[in-house]
Each structure stands twice: as C-alpha cells, then as structure tokens.
PDB file of C-alpha atoms (C1' of nucleotides) in Angstrom:
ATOM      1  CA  UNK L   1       0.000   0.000   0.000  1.00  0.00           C
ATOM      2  CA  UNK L   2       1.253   3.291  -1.006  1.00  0.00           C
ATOM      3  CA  UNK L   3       1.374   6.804   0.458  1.00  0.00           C
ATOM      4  CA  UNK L   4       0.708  10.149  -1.245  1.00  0.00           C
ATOM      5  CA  UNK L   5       0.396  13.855  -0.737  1.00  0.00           C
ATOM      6  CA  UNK L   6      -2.294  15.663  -2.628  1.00  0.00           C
ATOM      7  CA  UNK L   7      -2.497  19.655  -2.252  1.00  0.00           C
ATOM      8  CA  UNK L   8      -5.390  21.106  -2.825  1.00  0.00           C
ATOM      9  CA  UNK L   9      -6.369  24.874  -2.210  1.00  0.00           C
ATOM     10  CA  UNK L  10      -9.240  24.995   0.466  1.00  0.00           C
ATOM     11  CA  UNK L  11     -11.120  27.929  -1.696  1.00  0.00           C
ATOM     12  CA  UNK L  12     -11.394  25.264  -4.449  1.00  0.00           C
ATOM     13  CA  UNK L  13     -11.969  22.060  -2.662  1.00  0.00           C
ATOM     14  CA  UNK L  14     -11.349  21.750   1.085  1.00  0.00           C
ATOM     15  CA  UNK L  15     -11.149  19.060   2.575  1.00  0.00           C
ATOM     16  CA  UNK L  16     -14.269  19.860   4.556  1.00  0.00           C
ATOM     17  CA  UNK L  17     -16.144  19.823   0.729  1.00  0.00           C
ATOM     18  CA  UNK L  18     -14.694  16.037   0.080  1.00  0.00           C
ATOM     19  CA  UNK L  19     -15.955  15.030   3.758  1.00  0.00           C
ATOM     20  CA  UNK L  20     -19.628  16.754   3.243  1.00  0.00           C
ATOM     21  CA  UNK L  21     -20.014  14.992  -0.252  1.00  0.00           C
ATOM     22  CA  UNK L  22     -22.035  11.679  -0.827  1.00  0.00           C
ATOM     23  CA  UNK L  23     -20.127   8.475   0.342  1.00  0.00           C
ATOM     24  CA  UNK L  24     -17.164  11.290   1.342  1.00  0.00           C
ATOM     25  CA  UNK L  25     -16.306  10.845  -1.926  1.00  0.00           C
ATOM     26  CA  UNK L  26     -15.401  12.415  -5.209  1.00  0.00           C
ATOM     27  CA  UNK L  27     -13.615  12.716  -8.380  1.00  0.00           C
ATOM     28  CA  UNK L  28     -10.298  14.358  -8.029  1.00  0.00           C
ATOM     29  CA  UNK L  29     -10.335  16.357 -11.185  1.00  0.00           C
ATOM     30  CA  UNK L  30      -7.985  19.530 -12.629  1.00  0.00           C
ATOM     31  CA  UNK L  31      -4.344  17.956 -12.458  1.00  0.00           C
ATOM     32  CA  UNK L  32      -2.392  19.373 -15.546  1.00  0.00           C
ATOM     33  CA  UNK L  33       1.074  18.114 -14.885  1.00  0.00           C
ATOM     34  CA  UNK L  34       2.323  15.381 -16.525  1.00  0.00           C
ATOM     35  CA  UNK L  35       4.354  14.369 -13.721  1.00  0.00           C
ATOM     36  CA  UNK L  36       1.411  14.406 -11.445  1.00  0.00           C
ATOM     37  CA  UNK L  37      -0.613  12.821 -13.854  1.00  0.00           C
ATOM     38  CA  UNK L  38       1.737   9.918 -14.452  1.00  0.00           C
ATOM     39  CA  UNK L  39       1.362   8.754 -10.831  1.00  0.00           C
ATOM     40  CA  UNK L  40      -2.344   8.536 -10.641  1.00  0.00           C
ATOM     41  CA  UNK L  41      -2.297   6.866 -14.216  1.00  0.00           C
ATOM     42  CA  UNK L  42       0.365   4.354 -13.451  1.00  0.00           C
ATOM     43  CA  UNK L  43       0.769   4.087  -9.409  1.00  0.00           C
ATOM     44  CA  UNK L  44      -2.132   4.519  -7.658  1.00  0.00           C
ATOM     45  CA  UNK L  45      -4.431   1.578  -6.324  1.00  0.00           C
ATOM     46  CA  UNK L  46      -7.585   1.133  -4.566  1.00  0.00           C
ATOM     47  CA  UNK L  47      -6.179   1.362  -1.079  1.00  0.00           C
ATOM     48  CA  UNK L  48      -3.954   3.440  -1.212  1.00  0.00           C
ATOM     49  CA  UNK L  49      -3.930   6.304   1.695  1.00  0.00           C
ATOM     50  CA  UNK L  50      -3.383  10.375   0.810  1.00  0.00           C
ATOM     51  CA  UNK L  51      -2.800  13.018   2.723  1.00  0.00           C
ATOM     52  CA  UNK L  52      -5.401  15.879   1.784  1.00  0.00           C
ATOM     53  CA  UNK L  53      -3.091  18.996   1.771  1.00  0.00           C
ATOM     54  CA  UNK L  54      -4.484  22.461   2.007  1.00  0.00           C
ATOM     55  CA  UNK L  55      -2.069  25.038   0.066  1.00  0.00           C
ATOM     56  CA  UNK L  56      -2.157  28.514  -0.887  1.00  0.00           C
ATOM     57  CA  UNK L  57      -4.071  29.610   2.179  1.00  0.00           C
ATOM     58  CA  UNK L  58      -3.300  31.520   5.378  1.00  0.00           C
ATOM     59  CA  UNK L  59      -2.152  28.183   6.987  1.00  0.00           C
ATOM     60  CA  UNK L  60      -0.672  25.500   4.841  1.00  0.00           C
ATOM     61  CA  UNK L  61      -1.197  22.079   6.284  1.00  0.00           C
ATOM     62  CA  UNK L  62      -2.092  18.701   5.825  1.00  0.00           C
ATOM     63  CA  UNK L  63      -6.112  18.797   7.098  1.00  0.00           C
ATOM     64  CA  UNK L  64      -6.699  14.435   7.022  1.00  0.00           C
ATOM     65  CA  UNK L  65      -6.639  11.483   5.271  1.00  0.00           C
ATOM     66  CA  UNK L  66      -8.860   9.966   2.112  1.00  0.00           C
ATOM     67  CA  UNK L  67      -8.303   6.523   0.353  1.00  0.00           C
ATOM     68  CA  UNK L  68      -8.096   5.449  -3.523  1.00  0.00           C
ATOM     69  CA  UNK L  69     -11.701   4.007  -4.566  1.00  0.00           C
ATOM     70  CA  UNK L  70     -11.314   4.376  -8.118  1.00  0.00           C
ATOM     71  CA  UNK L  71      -8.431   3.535 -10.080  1.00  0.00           C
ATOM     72  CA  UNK L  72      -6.952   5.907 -13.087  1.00  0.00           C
ATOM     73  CA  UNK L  73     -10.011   6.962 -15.802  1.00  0.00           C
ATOM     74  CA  UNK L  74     -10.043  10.353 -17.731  1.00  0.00           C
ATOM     75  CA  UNK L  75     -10.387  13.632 -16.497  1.00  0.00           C
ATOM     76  CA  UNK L  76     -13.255  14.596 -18.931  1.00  0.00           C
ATOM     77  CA  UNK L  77     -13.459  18.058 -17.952  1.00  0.00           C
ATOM     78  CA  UNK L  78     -10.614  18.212 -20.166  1.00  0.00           C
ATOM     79  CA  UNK L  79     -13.124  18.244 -23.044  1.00  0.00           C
ATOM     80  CA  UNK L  80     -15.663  20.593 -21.546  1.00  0.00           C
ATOM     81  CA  UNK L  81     -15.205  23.862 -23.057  1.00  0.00           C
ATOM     82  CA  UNK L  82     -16.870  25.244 -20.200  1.00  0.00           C
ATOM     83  CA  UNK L  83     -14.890  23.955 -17.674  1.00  0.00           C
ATOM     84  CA  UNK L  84     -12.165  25.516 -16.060  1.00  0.00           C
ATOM     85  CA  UNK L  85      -9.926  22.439 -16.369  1.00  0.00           C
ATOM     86  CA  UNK L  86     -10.765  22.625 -20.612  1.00  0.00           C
ATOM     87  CA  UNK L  87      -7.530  21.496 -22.324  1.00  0.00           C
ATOM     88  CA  UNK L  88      -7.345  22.769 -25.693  1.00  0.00           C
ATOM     89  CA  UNK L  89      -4.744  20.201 -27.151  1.00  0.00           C
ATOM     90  CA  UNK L  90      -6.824  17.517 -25.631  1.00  0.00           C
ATOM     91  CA  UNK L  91      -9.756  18.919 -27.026  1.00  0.00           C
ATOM     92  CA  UNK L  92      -8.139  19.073 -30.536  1.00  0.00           C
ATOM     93  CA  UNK L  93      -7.392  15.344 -30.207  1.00  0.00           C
ATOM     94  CA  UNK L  94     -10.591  14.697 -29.464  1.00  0.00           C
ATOM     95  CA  UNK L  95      -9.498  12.708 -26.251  1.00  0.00           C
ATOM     96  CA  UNK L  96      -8.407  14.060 -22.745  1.00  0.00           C
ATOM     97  CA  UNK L  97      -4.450  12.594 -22.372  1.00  0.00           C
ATOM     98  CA  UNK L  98      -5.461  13.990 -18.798  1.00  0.00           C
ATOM     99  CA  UNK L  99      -7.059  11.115 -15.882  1.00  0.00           C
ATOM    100  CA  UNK L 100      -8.081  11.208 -12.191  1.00  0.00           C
ATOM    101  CA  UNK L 101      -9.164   8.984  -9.727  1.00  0.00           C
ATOM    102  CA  UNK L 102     -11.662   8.704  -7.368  1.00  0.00           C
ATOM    103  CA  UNK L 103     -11.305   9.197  -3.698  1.00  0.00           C
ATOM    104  CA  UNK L 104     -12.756   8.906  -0.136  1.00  0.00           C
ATOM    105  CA  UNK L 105     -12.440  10.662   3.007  1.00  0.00           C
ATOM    106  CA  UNK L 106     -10.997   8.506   5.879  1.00  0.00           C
ATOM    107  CA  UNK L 107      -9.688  10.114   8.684  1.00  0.00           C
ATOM    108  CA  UNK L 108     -10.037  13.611   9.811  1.00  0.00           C
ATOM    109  CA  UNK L 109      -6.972  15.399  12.151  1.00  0.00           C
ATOM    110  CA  UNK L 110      -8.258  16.924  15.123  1.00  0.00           C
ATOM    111  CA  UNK L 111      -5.007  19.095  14.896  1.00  0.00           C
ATOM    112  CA  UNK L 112      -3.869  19.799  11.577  1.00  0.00           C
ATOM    113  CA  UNK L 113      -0.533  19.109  10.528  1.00  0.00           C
ATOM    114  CA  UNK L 114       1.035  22.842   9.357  1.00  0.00           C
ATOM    115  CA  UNK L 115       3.535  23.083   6.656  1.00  0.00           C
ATOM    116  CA  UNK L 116       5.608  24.533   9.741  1.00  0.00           C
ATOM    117  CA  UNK L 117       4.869  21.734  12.064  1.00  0.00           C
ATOM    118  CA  UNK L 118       6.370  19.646   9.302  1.00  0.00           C
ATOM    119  CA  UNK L 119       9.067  21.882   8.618  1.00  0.00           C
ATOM    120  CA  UNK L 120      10.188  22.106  12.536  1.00  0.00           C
ATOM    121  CA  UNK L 121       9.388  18.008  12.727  1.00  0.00           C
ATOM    122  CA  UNK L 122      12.328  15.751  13.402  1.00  0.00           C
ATOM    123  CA  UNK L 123      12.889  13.407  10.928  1.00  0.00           C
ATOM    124  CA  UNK L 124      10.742  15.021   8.251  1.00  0.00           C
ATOM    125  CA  UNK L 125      13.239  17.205   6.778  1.00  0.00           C
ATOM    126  CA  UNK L 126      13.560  14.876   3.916  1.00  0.00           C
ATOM    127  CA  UNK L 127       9.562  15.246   2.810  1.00  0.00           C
ATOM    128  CA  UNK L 128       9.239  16.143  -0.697  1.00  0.00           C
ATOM    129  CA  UNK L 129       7.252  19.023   0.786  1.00  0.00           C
ATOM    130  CA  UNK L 130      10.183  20.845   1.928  1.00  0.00           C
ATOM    131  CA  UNK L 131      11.985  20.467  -1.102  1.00  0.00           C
ATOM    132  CA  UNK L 132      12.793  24.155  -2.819  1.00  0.00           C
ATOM    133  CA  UNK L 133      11.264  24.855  -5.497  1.00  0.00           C
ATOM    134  CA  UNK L 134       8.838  21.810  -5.103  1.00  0.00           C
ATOM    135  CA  UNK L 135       5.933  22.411  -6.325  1.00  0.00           C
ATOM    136  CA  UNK L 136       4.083  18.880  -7.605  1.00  0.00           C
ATOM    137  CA  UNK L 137       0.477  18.578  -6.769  1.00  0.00           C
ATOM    138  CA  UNK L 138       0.985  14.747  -5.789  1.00  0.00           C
ATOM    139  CA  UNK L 139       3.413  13.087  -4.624  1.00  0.00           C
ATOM    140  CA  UNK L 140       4.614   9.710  -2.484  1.00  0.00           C
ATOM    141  CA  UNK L 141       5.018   9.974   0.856  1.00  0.00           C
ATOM    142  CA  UNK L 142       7.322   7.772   3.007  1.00  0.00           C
ATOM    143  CA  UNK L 143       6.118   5.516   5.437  1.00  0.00           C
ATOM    144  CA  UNK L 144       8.195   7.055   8.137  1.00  0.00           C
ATOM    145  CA  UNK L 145       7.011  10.074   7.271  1.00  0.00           C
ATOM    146  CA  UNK L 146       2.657   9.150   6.834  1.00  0.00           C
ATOM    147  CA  UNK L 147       3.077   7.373  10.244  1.00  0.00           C
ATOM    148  CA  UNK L 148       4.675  10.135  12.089  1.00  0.00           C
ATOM    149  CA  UNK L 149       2.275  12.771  10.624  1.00  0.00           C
ATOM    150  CA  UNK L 150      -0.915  10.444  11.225  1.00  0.00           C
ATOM    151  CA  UNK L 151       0.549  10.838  15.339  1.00  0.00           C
ATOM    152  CA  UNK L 152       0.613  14.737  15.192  1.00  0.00           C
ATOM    153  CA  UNK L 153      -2.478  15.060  13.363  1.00  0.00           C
ATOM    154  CA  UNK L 154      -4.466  12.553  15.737  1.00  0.00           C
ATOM    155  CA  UNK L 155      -6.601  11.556  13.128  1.00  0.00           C
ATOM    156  CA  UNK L 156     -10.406  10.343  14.065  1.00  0.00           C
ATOM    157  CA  UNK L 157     -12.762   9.084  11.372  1.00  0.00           C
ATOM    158  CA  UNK L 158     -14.847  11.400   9.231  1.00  0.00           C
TER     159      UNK L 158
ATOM    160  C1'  DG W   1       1.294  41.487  -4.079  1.00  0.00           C
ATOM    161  C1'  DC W   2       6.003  39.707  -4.509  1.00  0.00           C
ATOM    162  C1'  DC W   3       9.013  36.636  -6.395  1.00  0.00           C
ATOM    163  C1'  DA W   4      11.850  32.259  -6.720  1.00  0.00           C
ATOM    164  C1'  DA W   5      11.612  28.126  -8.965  1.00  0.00           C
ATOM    165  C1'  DC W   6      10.011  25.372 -12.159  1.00  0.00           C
ATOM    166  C1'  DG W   7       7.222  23.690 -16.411  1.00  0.00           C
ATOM    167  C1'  DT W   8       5.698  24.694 -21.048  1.00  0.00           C
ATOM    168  C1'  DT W   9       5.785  26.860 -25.468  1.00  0.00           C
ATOM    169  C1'  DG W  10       7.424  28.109 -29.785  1.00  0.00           C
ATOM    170  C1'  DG W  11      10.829  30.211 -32.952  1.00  0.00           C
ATOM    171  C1'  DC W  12      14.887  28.979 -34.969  1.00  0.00           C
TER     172       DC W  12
ATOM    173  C1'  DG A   1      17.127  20.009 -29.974  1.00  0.00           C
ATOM    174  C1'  DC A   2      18.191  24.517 -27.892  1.00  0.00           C
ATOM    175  C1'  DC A   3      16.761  28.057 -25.088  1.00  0.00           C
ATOM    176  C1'  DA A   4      14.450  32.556 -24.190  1.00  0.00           C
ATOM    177  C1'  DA A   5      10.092  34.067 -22.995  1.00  0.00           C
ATOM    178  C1'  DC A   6       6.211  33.292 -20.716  1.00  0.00           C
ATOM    179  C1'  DG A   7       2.907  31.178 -17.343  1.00  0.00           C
ATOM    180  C1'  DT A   8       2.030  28.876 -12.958  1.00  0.00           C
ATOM    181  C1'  DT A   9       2.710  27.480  -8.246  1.00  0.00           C
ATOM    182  C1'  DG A  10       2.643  28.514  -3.665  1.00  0.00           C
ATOM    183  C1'  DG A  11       4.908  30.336   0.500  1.00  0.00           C
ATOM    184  C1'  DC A  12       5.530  34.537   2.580  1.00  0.00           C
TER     185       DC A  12
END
DNA sequence: GCCAACGTTGGC
DNA sequence: GCCAACGTTGGC
C-alpha cells in the first residue's frame, strides 16, 4: 500500500467539501502536470492512503486522510469547453491525455498538521514538501514520514 | 502582491 | 534540440 500527498487549495476544494459529499467521496479532477498525472495513471491503487493537503491559504497544512476508490479513468473536464480544467490540445485530439481517480475521506486530524509543524518536525526534513522549489500537486510519501504525521495530526474518522 | 523556482511553449 | 520568454505554483 502506497502513500501520497495531494495539495489542494481549500477555496477550491477543502477538505471539509470532500468530507460533506455523498459516500465522502469524489472525483479528483484539474491535475495538468504530466508528472502528477503519471502517478495517478500508473501508481495509484484502490487502497492506497493520501494526505489531503491544504495550500495557498493563510495556513498550509495537511487537514486528514482519504483513500483510492477508483483507479486511473479520464479527467473529462478536459473536453468541456466550459470547464475551467478545458484542455485545448486535448480537445483538438478529441481525447483528454489527462485522468483522475476517485477518492474517499478517511480520517479527519483533530489538529492539523502545518507546513511549519512539518518543517520544525524531526525526521521530516527529507519530505518532498520541503523540497525548494517543489511544487508537484501529488506526490509519495514515506512511510516514516505518513506514520509520524498520522501521530501529530491525531486523526479520528470522518 | 512579490518573487523564486520550475514547467511549457514556440521560434529557430 | 536549444533556449528565451512566458505562465504557474505557492509560500511569505
């Protein structure tokens, strides 16, 4: 079973807005990096644990946890013209070469984990988070990492 | 709002 | 294929 990170800014989709939907679940559409793409299409399973990340707002942190339900499929708001997430080249081709998968939420922190929590953490210096310049909308997450977070956060189900 | 860092685009 | 210009991300 895998770990991952996946930001999201709260304005958009909080975490609170995956929580109140049906089943706590929803499509995790918009991602328009290839790198970000490539590890939904070819690494994620059903089962596999993210962190729901809350970025540029007042306080960046990591708000709980959801889990994979829905393997890799296309991100057809690529071909809506009316979306926000429209893709011209995709459009053009007449097929969205962008995916997403669907996901549930799991486990909500009582105390969120703040990008400066993380940052003044211990043995989390390594996180992919920290990195300068990072800037990847999903990413793995070491199991040394997910377990010591999952402690700060004192996560309780949704 | 600023700006560093990075990804993408497009002319050559 | 190079690389300058441009756009985006995201913390501060």
């Amino acid at each position: 079973m895998k770990h991952w990170l996946m930001k999201t800014e709260p304005d958009v989709f909080s975490f609170d807005a995956l929580v109140a939907a049906a089943n706590h679940t929803s499509c995790w559409e918009g991602v328009r990096n290839y790198q970000a793409r490539n590890f939904m299409r070819d690494e994620f399973k059903k089962g596999d644990e993210v962190f729901i990340y809350h970025s540029s707002t007042e306080v960046p942190a990591v708000m709980g946890i959801a889990q994979v339900v829905r393997e890799a499929y296309p991100d057809a708001s690529a071909l809506d013209k009316k979306s926000e997430y429209f893709d011209e080249k995709s459009a053009k081709d007449g097929v969205s070469r962008w995916v997403m998968v669907d996901v549930r939420a799991t486990l909500r922190f009582k105390k969120p984990v703040t990008l400066a929590a993380i940052r003044a953490t211990k043995g989390l210096e390594e996180m992919l988070l920290l990195k300068r310049g990072q800037r990847l909308s999903i990413q793995p997450v070491a199991d040394k990492h997910w377990d010591k977070i999952v402690k700060m956060g004192e996560a309780v189900k949704v």
